[in-house]
PDB file of C-alpha atoms in Angstrom:
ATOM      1  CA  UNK A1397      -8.683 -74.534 -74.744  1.00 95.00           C
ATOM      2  CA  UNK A1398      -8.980 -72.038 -77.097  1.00 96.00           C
ATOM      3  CA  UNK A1399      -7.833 -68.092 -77.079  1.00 97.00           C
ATOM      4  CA  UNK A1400      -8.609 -65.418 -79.340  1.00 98.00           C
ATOM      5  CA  UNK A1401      -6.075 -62.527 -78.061  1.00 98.00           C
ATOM      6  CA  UNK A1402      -5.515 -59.019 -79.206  1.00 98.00           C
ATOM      7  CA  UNK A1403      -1.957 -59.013 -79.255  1.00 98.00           C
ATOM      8  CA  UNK A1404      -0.883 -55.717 -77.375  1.00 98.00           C
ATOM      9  CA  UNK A1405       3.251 -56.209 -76.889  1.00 98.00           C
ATOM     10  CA  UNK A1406       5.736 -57.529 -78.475  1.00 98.00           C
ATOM     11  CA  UNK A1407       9.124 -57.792 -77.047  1.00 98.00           C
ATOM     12  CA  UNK A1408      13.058 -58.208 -78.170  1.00 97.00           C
ATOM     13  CA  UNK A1409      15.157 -61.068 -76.891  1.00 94.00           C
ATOM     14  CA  UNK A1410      18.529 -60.637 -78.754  1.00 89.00           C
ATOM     15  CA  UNK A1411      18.513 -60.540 -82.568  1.00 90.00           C
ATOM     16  CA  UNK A1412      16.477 -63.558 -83.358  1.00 95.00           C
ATOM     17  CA  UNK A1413      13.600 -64.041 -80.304  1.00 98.00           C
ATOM     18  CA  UNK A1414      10.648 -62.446 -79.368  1.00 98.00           C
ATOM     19  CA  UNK A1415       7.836 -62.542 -76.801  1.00 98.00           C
ATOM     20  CA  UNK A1416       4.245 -62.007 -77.260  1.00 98.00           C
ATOM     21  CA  UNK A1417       1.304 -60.608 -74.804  1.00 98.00           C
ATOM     22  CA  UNK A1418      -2.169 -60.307 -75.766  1.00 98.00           C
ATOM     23  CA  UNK A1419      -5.605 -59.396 -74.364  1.00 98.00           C
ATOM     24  CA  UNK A1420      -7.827 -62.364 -74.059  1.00 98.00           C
ATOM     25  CA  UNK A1421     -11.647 -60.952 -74.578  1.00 97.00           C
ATOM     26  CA  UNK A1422     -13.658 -63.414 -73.787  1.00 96.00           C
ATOM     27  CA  UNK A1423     -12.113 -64.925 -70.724  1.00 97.00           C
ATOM     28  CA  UNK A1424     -11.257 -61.123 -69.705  1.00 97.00           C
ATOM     29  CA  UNK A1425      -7.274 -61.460 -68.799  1.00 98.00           C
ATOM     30  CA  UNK A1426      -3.480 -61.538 -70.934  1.00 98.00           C
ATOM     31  CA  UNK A1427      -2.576 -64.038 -72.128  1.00 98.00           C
ATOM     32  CA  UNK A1428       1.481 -65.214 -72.855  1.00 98.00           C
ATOM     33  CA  UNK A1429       0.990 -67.381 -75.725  1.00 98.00           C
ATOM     34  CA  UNK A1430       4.739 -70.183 -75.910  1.00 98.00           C
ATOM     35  CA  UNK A1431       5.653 -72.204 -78.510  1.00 98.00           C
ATOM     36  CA  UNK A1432       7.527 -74.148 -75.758  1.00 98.00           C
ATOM     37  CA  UNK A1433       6.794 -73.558 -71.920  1.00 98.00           C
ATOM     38  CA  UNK A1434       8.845 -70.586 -70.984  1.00 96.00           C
ATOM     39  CA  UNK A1435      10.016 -70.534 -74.705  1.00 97.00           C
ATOM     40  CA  UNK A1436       9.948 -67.514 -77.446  1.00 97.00           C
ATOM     41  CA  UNK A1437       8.725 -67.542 -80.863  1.00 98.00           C
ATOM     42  CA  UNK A1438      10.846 -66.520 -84.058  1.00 98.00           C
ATOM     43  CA  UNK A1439      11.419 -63.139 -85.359  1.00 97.00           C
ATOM     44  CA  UNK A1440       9.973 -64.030 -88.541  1.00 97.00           C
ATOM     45  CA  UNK A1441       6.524 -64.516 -87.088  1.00 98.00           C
ATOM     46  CA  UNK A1442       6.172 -61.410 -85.348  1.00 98.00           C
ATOM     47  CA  UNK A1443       5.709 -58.291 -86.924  1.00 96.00           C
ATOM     48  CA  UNK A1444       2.752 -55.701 -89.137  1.00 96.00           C
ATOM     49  CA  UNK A1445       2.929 -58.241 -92.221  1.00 95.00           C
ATOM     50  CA  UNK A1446       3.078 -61.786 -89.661  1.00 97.00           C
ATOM     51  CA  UNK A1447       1.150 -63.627 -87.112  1.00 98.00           C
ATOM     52  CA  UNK A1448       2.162 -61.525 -83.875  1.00 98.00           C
ATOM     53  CA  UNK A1449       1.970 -57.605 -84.122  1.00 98.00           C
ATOM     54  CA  UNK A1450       0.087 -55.395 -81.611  1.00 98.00           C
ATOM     55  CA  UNK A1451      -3.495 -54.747 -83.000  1.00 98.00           C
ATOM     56  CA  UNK A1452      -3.745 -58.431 -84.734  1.00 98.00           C
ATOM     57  CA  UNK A1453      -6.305 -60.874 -83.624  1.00 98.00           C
ATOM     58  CA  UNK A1454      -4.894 -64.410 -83.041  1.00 98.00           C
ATOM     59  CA  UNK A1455      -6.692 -67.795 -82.510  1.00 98.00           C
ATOM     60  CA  UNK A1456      -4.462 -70.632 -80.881  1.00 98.00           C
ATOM     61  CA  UNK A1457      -5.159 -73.848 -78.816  1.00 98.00           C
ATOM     62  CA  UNK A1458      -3.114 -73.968 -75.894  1.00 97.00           C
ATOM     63  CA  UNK A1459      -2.622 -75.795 -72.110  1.00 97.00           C
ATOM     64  CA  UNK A1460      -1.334 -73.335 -69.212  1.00 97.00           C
ATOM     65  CA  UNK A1461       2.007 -75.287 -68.292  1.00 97.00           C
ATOM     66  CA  UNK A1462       3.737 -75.739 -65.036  1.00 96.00           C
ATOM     67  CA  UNK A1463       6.305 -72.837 -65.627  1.00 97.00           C
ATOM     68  CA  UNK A1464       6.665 -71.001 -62.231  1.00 97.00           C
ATOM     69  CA  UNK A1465       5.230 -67.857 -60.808  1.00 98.00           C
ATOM     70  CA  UNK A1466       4.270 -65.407 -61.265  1.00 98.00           C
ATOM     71  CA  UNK A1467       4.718 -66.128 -65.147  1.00 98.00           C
ATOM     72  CA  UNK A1468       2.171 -69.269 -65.508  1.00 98.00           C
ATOM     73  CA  UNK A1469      -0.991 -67.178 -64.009  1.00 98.00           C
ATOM     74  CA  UNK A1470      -0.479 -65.807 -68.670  1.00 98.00           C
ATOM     75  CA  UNK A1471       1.480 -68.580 -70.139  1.00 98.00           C
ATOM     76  CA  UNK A1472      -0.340 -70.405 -72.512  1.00 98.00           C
ATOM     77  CA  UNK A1473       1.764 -72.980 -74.167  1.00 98.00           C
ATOM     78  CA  UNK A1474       0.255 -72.875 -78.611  1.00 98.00           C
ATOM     79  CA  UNK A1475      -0.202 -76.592 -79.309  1.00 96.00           C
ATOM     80  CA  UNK A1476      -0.385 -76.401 -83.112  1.00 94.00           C
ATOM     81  CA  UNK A1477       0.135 -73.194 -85.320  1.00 94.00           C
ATOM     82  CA  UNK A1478      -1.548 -69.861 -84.030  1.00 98.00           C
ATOM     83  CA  UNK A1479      -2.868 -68.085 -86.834  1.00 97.00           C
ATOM     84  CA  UNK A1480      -3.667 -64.407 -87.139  1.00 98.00           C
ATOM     85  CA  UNK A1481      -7.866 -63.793 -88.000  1.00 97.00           C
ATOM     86  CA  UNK A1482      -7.786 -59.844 -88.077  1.00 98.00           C
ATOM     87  CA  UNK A1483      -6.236 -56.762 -87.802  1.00 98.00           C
ATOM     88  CA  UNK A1484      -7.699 -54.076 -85.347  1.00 98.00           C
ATOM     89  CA  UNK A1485      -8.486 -50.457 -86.371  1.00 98.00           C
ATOM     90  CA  UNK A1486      -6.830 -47.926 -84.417  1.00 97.00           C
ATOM     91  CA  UNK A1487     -10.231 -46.871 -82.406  1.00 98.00           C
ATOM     92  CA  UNK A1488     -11.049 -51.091 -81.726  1.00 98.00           C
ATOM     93  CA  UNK A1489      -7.388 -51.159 -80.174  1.00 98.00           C
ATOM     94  CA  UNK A1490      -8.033 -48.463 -78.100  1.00 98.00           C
ATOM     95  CA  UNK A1491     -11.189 -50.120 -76.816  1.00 98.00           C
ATOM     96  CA  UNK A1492      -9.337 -53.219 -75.786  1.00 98.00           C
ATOM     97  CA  UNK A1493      -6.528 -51.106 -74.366  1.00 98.00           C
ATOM     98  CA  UNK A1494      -9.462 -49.374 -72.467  1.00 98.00           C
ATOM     99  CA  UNK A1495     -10.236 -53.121 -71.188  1.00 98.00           C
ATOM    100  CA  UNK A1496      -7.026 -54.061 -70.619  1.00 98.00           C
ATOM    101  CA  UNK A1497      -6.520 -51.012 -68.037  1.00 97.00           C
ATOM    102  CA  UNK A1498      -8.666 -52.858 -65.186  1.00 97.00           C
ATOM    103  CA  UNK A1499      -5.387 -55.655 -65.029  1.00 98.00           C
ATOM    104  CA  UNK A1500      -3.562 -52.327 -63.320  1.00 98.00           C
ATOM    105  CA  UNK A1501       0.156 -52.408 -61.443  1.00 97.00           C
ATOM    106  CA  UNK A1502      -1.842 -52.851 -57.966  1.00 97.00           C
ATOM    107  CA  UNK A1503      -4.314 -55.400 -59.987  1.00 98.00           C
ATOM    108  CA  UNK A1504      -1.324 -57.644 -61.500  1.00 98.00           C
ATOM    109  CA  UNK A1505       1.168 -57.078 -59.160  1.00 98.00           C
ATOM    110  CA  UNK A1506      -0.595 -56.452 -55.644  1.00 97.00           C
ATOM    111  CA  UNK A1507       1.586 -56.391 -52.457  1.00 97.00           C
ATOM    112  CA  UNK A1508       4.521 -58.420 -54.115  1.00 98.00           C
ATOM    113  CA  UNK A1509       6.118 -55.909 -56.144  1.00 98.00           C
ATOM    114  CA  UNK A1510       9.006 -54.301 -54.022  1.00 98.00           C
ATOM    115  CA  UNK A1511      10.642 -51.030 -54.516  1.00 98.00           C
ATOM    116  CA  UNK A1512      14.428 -50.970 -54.826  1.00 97.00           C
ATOM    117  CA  UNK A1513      15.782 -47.364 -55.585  1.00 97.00           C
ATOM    118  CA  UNK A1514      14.882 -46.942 -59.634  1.00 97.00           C
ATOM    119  CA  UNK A1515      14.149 -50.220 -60.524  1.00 98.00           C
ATOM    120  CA  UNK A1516      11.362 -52.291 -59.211  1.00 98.00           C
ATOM    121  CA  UNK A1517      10.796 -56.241 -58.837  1.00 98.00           C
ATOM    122  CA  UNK A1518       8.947 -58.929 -57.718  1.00 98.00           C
ATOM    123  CA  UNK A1519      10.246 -62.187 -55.942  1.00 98.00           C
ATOM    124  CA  UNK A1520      10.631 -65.029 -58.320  1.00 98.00           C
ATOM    125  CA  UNK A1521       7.673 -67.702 -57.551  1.00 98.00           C
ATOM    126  CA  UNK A1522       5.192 -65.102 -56.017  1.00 98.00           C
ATOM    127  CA  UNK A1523       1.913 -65.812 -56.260  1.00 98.00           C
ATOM    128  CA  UNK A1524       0.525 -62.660 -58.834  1.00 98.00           C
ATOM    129  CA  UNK A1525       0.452 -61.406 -62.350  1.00 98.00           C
ATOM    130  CA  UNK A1526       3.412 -60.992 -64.902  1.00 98.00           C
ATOM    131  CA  UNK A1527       1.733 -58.521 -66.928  1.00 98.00           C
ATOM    132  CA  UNK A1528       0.239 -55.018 -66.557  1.00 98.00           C
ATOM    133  CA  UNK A1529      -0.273 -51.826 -67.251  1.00 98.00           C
ATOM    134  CA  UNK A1530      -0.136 -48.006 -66.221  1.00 98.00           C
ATOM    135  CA  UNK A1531      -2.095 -45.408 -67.869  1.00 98.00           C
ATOM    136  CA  UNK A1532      -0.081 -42.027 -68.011  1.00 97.00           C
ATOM    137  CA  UNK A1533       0.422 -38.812 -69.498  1.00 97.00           C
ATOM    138  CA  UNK A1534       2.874 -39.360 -72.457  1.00 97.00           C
ATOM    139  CA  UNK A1535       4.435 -35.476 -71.532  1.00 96.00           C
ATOM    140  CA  UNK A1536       5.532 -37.065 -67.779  1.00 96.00           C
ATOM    141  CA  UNK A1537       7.220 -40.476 -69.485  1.00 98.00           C
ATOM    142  CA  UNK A1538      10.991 -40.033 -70.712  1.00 97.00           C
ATOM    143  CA  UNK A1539      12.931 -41.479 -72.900  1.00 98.00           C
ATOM    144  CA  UNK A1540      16.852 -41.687 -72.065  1.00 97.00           C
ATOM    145  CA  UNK A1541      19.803 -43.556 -73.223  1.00 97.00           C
ATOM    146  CA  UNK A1542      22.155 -45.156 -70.475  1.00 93.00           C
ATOM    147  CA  UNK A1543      25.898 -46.562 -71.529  1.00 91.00           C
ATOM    148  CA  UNK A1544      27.432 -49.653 -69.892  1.00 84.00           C
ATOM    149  CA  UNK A1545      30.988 -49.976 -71.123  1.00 83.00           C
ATOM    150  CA  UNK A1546      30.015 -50.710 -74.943  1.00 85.00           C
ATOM    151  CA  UNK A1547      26.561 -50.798 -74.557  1.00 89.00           C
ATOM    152  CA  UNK A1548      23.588 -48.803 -74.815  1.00 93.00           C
ATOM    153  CA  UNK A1549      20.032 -49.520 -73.254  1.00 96.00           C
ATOM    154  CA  UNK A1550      16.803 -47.685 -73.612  1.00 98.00           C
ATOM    155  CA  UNK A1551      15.370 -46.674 -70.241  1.00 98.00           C
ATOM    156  CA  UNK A1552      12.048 -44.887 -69.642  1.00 98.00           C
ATOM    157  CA  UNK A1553      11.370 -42.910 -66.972  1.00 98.00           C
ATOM    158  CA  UNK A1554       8.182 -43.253 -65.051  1.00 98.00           C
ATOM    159  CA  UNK A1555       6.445 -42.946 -61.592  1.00 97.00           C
ATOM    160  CA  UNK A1556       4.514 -46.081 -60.206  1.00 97.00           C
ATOM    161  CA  UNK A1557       2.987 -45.875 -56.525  1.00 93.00           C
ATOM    162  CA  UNK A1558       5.240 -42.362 -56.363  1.00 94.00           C
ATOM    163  CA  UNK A1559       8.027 -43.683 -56.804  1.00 97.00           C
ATOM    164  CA  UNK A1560      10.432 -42.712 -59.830  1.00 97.00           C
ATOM    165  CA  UNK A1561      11.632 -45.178 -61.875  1.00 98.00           C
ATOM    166  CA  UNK A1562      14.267 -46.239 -64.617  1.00 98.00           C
ATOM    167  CA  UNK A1563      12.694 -49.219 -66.518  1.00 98.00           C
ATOM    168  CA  UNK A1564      14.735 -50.777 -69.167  1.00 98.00           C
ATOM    169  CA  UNK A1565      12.485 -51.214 -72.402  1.00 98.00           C
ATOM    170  CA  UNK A1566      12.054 -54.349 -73.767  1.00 98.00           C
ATOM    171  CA  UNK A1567       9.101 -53.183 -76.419  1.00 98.00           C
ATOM    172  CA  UNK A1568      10.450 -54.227 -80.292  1.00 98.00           C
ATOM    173  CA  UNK A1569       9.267 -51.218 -82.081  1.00 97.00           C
ATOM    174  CA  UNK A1570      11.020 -48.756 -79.473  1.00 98.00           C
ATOM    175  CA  UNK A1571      14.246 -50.712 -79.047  1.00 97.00           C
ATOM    176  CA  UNK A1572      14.412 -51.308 -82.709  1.00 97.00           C
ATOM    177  CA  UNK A1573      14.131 -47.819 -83.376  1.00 98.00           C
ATOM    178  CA  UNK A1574      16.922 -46.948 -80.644  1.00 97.00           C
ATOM    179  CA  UNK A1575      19.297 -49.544 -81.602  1.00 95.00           C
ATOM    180  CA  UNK A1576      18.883 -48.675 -85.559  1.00 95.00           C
ATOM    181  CA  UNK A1577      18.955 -45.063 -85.379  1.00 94.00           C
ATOM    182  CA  UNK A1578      19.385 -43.785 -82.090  1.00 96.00           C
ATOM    183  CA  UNK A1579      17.700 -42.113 -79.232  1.00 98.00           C
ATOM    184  CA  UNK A1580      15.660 -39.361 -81.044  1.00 97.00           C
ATOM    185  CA  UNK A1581      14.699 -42.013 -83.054  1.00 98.00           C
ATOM    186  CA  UNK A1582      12.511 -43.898 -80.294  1.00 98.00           C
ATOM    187  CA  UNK A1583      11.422 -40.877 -79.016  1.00 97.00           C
ATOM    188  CA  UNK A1584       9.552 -40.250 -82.430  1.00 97.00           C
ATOM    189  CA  UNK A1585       7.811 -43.210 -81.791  1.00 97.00           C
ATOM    190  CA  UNK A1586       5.933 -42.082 -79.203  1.00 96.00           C
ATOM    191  CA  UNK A1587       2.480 -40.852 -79.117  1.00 93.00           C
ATOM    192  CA  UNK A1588       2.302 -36.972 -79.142  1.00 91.00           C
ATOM    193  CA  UNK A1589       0.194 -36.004 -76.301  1.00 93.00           C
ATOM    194  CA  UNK A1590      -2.273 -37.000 -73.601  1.00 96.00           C
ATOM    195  CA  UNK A1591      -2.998 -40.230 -72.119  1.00 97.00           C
ATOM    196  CA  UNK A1592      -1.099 -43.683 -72.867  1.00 98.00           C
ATOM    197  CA  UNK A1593      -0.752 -47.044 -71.906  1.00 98.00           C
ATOM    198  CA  UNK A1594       2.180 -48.140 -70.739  1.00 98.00           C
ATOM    199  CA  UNK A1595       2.402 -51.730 -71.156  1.00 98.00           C
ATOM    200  CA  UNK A1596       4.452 -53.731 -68.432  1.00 98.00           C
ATOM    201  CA  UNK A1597       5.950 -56.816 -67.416  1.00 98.00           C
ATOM    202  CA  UNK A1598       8.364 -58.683 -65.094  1.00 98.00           C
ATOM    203  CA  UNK A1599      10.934 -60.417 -66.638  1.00 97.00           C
ATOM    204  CA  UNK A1600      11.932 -63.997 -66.049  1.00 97.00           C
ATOM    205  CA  UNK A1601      14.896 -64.755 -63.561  1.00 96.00           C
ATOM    206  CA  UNK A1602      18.020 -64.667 -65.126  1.00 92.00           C
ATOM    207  CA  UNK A1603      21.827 -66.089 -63.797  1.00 93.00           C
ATOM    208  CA  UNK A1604      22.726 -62.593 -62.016  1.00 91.00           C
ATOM    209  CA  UNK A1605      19.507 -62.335 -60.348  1.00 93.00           C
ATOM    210  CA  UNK A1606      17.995 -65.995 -59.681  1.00 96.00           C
ATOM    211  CA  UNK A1607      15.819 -64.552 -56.710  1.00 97.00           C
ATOM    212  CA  UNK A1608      13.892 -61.913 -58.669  1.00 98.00           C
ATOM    213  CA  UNK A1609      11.545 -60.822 -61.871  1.00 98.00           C
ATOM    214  CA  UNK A1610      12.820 -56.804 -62.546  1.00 98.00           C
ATOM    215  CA  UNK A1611       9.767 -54.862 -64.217  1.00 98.00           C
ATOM    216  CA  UNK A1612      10.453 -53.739 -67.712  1.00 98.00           C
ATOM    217  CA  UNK A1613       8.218 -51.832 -70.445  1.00 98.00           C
ATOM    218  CA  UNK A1614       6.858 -53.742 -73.106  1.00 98.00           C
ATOM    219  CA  UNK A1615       5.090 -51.284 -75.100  1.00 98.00           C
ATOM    220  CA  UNK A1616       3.655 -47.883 -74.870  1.00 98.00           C
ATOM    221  CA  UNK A1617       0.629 -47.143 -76.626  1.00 98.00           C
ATOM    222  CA  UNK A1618      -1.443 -43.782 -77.117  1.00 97.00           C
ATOM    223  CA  UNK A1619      -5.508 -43.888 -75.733  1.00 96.00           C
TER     224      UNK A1619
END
């Protein structure tokens, strides 16, 4: 099949990885375009001058594969190379952003995502979405830096189905920024007032917690 997706986040995995979320128009839903199933593509294809930025249009034929839930209701695994047809204005972003809204936390997630004090997660294998989003005033989000031992991690602070939550951020412009240059740094990137969309998604299990996708931020973007 093939997919024409807005890309609208891009996220870090170590130094070298990356994964990619877009808006599919036509069929109306994301879209988590692989190279392998489950797999993520090369920094060197994902950024303003590459294939995979937010804002770019790219065209791709790709099979859903049997990764497991919640992921595969987006994965799309790219059979061939995707290639990148356009670049979005700032206003036709929006309007896909605006689109984009109606796959909401209750939308994506429904009943399966489970509160657990400032972090939030959904049991691995449930039968929802991966990917959503939360429209918000920028002047209630926050920013923060947490240490453990020798490292840092960016954490925003943000209230879903009132309750207040620390997500780690995953989005590569913000944890770029934060890991370059620092806290203040991140916070710059941020829009400067009113309305955003706060783009999120569970992560995949990992070895620590094989029982559980944790919600993370992939991207914030001003409306």
């Amino acid at each position: 099949m093939w997919h024409e997706i807005v890309v609208t986040e891009v996220t870090l995995y170590g130094p070298k990885l990356r994964c990619v979320a877009g808006f599919d128009r036509r069929l109306g839903r994301m879209v988590r375009p692989e190279p392998v199933a489950g797999g993520f593509w090369p920094a060197i294809v994902c950024g303003p001058n590459t294939t995979f930025h937010p804002g770019h249009v790219v065209r791709f034929r790709g099979e859903t594969p049997d990764t497991a839930m919640p992921h595969r209701t987006e994965d799309v695994v790219v059979t061939g190379n995707p290639y990148r047809s356009g670049v979005l204005s700032a206003v036709e972003f929006k309007t896909v952003l605006a689109r984009a809204a109606d796959i909401s936390v209750e939308a994506a997630f429904g009943p399966h995502l489970v509160f657990e004090g400032a972090k939030a997660y959904a049991p691995a294998d449930s039968p929802c979405g991966s990917l959503a989003c939360e429209t918000a005033l920028v002047e209630r989000l926050g920013l923060s830096e947490l240490v453990f031992g020798d490292e840092r991690r960016l954490k925003l602070d943000i209230e879903l189905r009132g309750h207040k939550l620390l997500l780690p951020v995953g989005a590569k412009d913000l944890k770029q920024a934060f890991q370059k240059e620092g806290l203040d740094d991140a916070k710059a990137l941020l829009p400067e007032r009113g309305l955003c969309q706060v783009r999120l998604g569970l992560a995949r299990p990992f070895d620590a917690a094989p029982d559980r996708c944790y919600l993370q931020v992939n991207g914030i973007h001003a409306l």
